[in-house]
Coordinates of C-alpha atoms and ligand atoms in Angstrom, one line a residue:
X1 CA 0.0 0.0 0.0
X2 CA 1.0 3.3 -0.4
X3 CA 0.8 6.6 0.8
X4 CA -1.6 8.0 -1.9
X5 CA -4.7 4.9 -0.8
X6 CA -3.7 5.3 2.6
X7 CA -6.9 7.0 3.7
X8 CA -7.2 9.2 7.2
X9 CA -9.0 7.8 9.5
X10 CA -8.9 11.4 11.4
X11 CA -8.0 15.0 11.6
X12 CA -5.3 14.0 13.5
X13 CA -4.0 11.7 10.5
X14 CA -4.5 13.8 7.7
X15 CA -3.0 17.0 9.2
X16 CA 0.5 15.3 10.0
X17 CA 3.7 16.5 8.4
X18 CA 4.6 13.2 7.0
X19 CA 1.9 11.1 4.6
X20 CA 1.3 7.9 6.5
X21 CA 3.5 4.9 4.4
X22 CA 2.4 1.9 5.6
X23 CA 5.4 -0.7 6.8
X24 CA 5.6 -4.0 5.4
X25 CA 3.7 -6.8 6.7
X26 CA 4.3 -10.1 8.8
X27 CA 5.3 -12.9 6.4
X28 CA 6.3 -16.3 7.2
X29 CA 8.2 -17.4 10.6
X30 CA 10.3 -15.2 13.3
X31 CA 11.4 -15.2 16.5
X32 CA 11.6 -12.6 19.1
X33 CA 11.9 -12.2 22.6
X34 CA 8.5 -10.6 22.7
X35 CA 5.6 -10.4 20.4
X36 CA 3.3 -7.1 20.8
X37 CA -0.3 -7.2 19.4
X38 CA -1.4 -4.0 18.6
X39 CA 0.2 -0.1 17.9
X40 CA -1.4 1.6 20.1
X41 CA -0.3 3.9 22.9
X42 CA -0.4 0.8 24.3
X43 CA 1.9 -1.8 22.6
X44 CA 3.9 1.3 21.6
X45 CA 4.9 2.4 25.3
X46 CA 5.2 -1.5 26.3
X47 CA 7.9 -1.5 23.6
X48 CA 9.2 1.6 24.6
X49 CA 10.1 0.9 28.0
X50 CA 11.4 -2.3 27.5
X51 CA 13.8 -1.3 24.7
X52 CA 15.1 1.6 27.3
X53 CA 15.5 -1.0 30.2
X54 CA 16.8 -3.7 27.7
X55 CA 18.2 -2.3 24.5
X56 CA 19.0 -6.1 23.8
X57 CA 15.6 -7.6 23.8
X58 CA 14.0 -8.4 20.2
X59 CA 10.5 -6.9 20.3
X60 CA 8.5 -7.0 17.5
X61 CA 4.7 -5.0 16.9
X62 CA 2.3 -6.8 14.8
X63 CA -0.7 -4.4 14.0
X64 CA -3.7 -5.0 11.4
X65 CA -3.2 -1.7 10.0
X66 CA -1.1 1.1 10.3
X67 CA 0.7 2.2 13.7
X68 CA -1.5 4.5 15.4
X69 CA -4.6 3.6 13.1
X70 CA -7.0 2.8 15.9
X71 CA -8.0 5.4 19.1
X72 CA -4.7 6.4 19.8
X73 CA -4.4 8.5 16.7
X74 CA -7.7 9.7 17.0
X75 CA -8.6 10.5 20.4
X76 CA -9.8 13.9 21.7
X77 CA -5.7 14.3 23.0
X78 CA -6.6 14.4 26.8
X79 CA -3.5 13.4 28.1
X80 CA -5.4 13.2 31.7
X81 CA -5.1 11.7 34.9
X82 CA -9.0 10.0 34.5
X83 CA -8.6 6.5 35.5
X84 CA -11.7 5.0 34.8
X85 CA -13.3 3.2 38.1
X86 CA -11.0 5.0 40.3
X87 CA -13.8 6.4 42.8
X88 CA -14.8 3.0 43.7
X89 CA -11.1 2.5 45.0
X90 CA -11.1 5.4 46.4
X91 CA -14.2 5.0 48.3
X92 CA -13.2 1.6 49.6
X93 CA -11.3 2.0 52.9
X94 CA -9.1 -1.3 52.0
X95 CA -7.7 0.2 48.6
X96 CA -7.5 3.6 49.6
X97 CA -3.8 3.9 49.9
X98 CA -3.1 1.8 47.0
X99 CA -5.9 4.1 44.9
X100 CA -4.3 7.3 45.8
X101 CA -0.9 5.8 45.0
X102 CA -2.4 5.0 42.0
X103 CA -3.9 7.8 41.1
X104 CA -0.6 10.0 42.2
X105 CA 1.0 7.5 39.4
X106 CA -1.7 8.8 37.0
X107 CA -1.1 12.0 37.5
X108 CA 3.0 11.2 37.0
X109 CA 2.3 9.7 33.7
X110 CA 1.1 12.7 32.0
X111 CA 4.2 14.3 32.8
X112 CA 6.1 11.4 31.8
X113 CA 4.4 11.6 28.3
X114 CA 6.0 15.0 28.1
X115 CA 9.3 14.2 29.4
X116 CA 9.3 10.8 27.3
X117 CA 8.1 12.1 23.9
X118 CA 10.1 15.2 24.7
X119 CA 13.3 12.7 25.4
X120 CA 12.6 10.9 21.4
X121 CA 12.2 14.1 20.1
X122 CA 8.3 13.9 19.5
X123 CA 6.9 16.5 18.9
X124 CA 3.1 16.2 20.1
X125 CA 2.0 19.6 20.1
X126 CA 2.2 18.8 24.2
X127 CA 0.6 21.4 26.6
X128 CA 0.1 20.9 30.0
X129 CA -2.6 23.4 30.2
X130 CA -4.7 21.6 32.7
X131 CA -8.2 20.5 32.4
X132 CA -11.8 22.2 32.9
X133 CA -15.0 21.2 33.7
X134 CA -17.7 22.8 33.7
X135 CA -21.1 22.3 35.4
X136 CA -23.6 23.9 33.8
X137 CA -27.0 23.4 35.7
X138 CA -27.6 23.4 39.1
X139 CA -27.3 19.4 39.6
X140 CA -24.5 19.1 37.6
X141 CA -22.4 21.9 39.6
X142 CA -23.5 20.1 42.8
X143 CA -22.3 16.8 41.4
X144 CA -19.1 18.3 40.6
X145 CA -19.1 19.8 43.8
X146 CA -19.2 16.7 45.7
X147 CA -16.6 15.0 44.2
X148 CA -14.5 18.1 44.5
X149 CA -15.2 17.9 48.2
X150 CA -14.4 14.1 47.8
X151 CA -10.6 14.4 46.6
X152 CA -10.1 16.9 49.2
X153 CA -11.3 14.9 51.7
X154 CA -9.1 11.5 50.1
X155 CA -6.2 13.8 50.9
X156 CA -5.5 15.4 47.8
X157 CA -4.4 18.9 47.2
X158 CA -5.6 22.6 45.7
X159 CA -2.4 22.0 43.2
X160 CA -4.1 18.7 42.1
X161 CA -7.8 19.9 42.0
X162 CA -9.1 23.5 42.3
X163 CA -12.4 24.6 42.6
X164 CA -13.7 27.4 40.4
X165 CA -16.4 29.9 41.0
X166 CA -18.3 31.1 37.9
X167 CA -16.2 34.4 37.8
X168 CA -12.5 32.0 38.3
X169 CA -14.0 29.8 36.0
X170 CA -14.5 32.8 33.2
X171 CA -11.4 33.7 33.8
X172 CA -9.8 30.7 32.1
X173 CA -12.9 29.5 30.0
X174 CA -16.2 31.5 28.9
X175 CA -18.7 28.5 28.5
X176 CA -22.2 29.5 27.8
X177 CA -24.0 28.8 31.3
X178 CA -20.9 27.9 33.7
X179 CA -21.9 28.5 37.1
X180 CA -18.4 27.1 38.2
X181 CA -16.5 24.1 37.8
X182 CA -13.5 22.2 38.6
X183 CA -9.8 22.6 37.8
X184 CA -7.0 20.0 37.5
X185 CA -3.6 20.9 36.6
X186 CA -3.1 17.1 35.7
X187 CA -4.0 17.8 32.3
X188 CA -2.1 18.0 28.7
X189 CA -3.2 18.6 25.4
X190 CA -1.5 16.7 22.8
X191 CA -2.0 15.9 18.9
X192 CA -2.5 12.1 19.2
X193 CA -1.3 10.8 16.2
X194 CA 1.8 12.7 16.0
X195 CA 2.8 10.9 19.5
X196 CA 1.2 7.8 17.9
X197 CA 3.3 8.3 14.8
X198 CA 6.0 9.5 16.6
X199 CA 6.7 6.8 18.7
X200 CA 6.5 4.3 16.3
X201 CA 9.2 5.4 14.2
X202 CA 11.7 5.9 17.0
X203 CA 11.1 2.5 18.3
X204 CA 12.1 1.5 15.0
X205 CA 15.4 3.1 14.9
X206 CA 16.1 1.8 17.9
X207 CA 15.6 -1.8 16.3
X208 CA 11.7 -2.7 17.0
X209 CA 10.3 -4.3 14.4
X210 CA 6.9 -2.9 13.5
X211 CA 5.1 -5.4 10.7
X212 CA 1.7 -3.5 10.0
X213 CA -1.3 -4.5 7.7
X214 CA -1.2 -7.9 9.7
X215 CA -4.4 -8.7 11.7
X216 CA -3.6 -11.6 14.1
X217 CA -5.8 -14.0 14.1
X218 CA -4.5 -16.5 17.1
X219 CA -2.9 -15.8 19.9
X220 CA -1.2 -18.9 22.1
X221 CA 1.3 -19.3 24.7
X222 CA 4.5 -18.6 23.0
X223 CA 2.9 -17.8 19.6
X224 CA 0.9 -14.9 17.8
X225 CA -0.4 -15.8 14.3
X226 CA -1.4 -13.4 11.4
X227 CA -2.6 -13.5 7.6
X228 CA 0.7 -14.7 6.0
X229 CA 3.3 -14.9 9.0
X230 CA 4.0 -16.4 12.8
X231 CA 5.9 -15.1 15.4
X232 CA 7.1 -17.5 18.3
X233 CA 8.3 -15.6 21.3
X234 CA 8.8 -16.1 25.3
X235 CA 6.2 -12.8 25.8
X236 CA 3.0 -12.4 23.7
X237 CA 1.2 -9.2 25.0
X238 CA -2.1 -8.7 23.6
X239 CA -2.6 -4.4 23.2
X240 CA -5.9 -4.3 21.1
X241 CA -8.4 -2.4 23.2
X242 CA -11.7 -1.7 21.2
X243 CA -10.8 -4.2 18.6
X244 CA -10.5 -7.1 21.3
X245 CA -13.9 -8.4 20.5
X246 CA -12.7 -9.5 16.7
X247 CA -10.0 -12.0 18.5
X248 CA -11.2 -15.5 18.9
X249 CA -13.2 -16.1 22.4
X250 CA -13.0 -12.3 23.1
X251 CA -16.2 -11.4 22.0
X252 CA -17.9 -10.2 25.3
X253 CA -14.6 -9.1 27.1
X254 CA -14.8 -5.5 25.7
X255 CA -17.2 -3.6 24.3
X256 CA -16.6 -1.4 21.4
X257 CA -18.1 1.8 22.3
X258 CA -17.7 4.9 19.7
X259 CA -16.6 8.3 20.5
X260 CA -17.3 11.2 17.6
X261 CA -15.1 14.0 16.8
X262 CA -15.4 17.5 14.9
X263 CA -12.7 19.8 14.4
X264 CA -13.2 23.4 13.3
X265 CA -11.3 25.6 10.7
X266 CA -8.4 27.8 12.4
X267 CA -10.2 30.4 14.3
X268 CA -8.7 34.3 14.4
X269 CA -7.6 36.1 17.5
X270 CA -10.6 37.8 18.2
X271 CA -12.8 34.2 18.9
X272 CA -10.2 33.5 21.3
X273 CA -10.5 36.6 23.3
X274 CA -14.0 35.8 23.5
X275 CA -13.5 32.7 24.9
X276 CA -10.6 32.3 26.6
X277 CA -8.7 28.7 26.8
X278 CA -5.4 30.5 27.1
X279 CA -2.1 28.4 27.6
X280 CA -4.5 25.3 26.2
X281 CA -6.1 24.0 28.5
X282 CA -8.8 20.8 28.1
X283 CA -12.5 21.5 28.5
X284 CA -15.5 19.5 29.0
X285 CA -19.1 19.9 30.8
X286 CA -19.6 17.6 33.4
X287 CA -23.3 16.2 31.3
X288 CA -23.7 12.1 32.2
X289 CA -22.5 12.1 28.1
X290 CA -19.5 12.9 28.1
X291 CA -18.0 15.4 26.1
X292 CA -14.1 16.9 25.5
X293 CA -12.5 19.5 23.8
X294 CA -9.3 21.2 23.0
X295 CA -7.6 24.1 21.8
X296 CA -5.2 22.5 19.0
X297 CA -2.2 24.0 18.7
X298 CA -3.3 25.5 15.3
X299 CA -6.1 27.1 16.7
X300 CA -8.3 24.7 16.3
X301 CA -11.3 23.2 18.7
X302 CA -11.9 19.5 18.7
X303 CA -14.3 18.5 20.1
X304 CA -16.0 15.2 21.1
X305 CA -19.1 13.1 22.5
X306 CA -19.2 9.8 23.3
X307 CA -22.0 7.0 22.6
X308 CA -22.7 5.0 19.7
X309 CA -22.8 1.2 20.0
X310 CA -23.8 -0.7 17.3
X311 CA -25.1 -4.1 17.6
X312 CA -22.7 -7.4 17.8
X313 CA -19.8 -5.1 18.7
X314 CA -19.6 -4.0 15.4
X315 CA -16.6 -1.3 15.0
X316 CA -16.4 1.6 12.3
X317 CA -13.6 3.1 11.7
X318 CA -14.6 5.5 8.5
X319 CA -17.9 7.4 9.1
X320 CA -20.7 9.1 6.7
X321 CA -19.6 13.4 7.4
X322 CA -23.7 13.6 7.0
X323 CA -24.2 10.9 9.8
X324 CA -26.8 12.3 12.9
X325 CA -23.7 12.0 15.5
X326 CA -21.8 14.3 14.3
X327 CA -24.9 16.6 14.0
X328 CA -25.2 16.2 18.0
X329 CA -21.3 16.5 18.5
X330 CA -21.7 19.8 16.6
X331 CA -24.7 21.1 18.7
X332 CA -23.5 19.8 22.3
X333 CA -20.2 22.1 20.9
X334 CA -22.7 25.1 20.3
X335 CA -24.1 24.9 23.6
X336 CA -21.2 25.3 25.0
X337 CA -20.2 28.2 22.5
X338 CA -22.7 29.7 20.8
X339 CA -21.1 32.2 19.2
X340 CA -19.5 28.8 17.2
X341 CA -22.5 28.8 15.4
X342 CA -21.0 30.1 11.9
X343 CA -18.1 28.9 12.0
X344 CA -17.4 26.0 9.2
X345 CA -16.6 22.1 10.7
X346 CA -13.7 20.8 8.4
X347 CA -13.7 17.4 9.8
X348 CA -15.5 14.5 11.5
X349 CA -14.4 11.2 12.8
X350 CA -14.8 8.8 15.1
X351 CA -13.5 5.5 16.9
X352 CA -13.8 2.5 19.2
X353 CA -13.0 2.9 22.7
X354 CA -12.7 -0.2 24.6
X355 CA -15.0 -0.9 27.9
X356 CA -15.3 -3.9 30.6
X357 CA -18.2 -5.0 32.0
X358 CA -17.3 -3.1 35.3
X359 CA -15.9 0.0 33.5
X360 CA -12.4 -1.0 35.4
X361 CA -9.4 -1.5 33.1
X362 CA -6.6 -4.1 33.4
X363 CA -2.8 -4.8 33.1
X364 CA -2.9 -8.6 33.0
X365 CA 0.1 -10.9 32.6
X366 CA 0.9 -14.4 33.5
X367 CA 4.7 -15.3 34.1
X368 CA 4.0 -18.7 33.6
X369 CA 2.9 -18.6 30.4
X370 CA 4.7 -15.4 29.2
X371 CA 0.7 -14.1 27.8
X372 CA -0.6 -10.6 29.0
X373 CA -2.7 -8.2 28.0
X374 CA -4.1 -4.9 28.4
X375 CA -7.2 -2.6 28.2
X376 CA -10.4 -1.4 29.0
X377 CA -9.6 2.1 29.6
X378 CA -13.0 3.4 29.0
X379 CA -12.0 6.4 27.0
X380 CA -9.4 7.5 29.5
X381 CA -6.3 5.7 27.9
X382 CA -3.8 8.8 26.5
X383 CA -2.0 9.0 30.2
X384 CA -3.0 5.6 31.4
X385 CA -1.7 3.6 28.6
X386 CA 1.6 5.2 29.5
X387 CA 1.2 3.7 32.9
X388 CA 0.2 0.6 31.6
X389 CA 3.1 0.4 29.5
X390 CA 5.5 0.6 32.0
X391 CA 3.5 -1.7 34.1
X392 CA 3.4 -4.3 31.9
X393 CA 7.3 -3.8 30.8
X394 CA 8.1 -4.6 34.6
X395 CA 5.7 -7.6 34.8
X396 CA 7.2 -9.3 31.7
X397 CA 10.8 -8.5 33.5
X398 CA 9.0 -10.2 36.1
X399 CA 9.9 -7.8 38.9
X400 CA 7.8 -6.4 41.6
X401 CA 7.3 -2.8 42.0
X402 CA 5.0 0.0 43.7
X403 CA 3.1 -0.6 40.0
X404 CA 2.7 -3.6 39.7
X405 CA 0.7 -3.9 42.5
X406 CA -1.9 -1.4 41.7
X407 CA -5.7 -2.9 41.7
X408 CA -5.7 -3.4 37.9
X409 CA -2.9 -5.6 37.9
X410 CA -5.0 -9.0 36.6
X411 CA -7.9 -7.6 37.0
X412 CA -10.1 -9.6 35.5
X413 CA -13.9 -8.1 34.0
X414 CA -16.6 -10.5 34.1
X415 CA -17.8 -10.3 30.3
X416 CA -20.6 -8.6 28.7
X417 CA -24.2 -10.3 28.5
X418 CA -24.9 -11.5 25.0
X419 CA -26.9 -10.2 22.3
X420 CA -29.6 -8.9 22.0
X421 CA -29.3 -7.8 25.6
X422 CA -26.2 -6.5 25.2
X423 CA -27.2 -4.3 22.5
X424 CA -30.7 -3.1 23.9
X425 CA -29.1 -2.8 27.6
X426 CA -26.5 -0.5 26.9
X427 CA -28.0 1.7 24.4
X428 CA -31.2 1.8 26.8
X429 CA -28.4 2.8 29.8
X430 CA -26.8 5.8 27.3
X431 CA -30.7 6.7 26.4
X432 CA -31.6 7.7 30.1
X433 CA -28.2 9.6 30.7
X434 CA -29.1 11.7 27.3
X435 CA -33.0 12.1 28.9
X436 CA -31.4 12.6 32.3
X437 CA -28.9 15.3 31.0
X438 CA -31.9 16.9 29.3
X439 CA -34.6 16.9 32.0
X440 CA -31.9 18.8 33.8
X441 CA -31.0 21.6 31.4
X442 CA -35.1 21.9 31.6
X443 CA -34.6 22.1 35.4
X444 CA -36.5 19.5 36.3
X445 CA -35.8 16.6 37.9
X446 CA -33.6 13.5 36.1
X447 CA -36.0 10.9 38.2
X448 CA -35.2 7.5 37.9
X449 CA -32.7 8.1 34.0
X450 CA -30.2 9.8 35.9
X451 CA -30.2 7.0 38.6
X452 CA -30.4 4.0 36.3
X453 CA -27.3 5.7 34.4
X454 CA -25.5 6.4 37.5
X455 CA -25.7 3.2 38.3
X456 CA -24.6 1.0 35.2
X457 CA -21.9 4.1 33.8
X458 CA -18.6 5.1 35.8
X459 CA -17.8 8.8 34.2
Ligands
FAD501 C1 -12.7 9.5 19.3 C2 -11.9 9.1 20.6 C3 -11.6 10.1 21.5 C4 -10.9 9.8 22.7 N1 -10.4 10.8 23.5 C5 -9.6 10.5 24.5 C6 -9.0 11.5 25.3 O1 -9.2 12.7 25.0 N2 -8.3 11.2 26.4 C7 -8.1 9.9 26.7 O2 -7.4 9.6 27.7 N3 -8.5 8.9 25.9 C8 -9.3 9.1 24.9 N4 -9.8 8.1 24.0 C9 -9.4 6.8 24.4 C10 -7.9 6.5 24.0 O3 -7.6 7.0 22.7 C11 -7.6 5.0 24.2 O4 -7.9 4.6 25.5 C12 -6.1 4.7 23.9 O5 -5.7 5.3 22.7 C13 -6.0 3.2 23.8 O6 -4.8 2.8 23.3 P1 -4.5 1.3 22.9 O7 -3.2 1.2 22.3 O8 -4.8 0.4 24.0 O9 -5.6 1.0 21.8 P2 -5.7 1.5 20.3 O10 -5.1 2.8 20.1 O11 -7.1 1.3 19.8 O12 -4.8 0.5 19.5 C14 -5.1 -0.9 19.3 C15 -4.4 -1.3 18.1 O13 -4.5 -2.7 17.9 C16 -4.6 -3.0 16.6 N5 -5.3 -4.3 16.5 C17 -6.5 -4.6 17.0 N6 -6.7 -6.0 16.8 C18 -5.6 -6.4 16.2 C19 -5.3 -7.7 15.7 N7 -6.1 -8.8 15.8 N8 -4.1 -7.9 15.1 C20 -3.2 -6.8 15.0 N9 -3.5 -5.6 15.4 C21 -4.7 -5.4 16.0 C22 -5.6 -1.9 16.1 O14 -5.5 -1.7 14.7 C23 -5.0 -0.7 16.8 O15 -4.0 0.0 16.1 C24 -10.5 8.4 22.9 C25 -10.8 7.5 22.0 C26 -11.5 7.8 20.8 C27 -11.8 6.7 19.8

């Protein structure tokens, strides 16, 4: 393939510097030290941190496309400290330390993607401008509120989470309607698939071998296979987040849920006056569906909502521009800023994020058979898939660390119900949060939606 039918799958893609050439694929035997399914932020970092701790070690990617095709080059470029699931940890008095450790880790890693990028000479368009969110009717502020009031009380500090009244909140973000809001500090904004990109060629010249265009079909103790090739190796590490369902026996374990993405044309000085998001910072409304935006470093907003899942975990990776999600992306953006409302959308995408039946993800990995995997971030994987990578590097070097004992070590999901309840279930759960979100910004009461949401959806 080259790079004239290589076609974008996002914004992200089709605005870097370089085209996208894909790399040869996987044909016939090899032998490594150990096998990586998946280019991802994922399989990438794993790589990364073993090839820094163990120049010597033959690691070798396989990925069914192209590195960085799937949502780490087209995420919304929160490079947060989210860990999805972590208030249940939190609010249980056994984990507690290990949480905050945990989260204090989380909160390390995207700093680490700066220094780490910034060490390979990527360049990301990396900002640690923080991240804002916003609540925008009276229940939502109060939710926010609590959970503020939540961290504090867990022990952390006003330089990890600050609380903003509507005027402070102004001050670094004019959302229509803010009454106030929460600040974090842990936040960086990044261009995904230059990281994505990035990383992938310098773990190349440092001697990983990336074979792309090479779904793998099997994975076994000691073996990976794909289309035309088959690598034997001590380590196979399984990195394929939304795309786990297509695997053999992995149907249920994670659930492809799409997130959709517009980004507008460069905007001039004066629309930036107006609304403020000086020095970069991430922004979002703290609605049950979620939404994220950024100021690119071009002067751009993305912007993103999350919630399409389409029946039998089916995946898209290419979406119709006309398509009624981006429509609702674009208005839940206009809400937000309505004095957006002329200016023109230049692109739209979308993706698969990967979910467990609990909403917790995992590092997994078994010395005994040398098999691991990863995943089920939840649509909070930029910073944590960092973590995760150097979590999994130390568990395949089979040493115990601080990390390696965080609750998501072999964590292990039950899986999700099969269809059609799987389908009507969750698409029934993401229908109450909309009518919950929308009873609210009526002022009246969610009822029973919000609850039912609240219930079956961490945030
Ligand atoms: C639109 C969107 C917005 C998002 N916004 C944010 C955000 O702002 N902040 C945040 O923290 N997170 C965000 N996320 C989630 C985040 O991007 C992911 O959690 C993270 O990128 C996961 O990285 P990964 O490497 O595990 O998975 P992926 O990046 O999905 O990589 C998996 C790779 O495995 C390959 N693969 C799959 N199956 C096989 C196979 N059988 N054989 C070979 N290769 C295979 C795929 O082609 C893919 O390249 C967003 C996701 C999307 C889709």
């Amino acid at each position: 393939m080259s790079a004239e039918n290589f076609r974008s799958p996002s914004f992200w893609h089709s605005t870097l510097d370089e085209p996208i050439v894909p790399r040869a694929p996987l044909e016939g035997d090899a032998q490594f030290d150990v096998a990586i399914v998946g280019a991802g932020y994922t399989g990438l970092w794993t790589a990364y941190y073993l090839n820094q701790r163990e120049p010597g070690c033959r690691i070798a990617i396989v990925e069914a496309d192209v590195a960085g095709f799937g949502a780490s080059g087209r995420n919304g470029g929160w490079c947060a400290y989210y860990f999805s699931g972590i208030d249940a940890l939190l609010a249980d008095p056994d984990q507690r330390q290990s949480a905050l450790a945990l989260q204090r880790a989380m909160f390390d890693a995207v700093d680490e993607v700066g220094r780490a990028s910034t060490a390979a000479r990527i360049d990301c368009d990396y900002a640690k401008g923080g991240a804002l969110v916003a609540g925008r009717t009276p229940p939502d502020l109060e939710r926010l509120r609590e959970e503020y009031e939540e961290l504090i009380e867990f022990g952390f500090a006003e330089e990890d989470f600050r609380w903003l009244d509507a005027d402070a909140f102004a001050e670094r973000a004019r959302i229509d309607g803010a009454l106030g809001g929460l600040y974090s500090p842990h936040c960086a904004a990044i261009q995904p698939a230059k990281l994505a990109c990035g990383l992938a060629s310098f773990l190349e010249a440092r001697g990983v071998r990336i074979f792309e265009q090479s779904p793998v079909h099997k994975i076994e103790k000691g073996v990976l296979t794909a289309d035309r090739g088959r690598i034997r190796a001590e380590n196979v590490l399984r990195c394929t987040e939304g795309y786990t369902c297509r695997l053999p026996g992995l149907k249920r374990a994670i659930m492809p849920l799409h997130s959709m993405m517009i980004a507008t044309e460069p905007l001039p000085d004066s629309v930036w006056k107006e609304i403020g998001l000086h020095g970069r910072p991430t922004f979002a409304d703290r609605r049950r569906s979620v939404t994220y935006g950024q100021r690119t470093a071009d002067d751009r907003l993305t912007f993103g909502t999350r919630g399409h899942y389409y029946y039998g975990s089916g995946i898209r990776d290419y979406f119709d521009p006309d398509s009624a999600g981006f429509a609702h992306t674009r208005s839940a953006l206009l809400e937000l800023f309505p004095s957006l409302a002329e200016v023109e959308i230049t692109h739209r995408w979308g993706g698969p994020i990967g979910v467990t039946r609990d909403w917790a993800p995992f590092v997994q990995f078994d010395p005994r058979t040398g098999l691991g995997a990863v995943g089920g971030y939840a649509g909070n994987g930029v910073a944590a898939a960092n973590l995760a990578g150097r979590t999994l590097m130390e568990l395949v070097l089979r040493e115990t660390t601080e990390r390696t004992s965080f609750a998501w070590v072999n964590h292990a999901s039950r899986n999700w119900e099969p269809e059609p309840l799987r389908w009507l279930g969750f698409n029934a759960v993401l229908a109450m949060g909309q009518r919950a979100d929308a009873a609210e910004q009526k002022g009246r009461d969610a009822g029973v939606c919000g609850r039912i949401f609240e219930a079956f959806v961490a945030h």
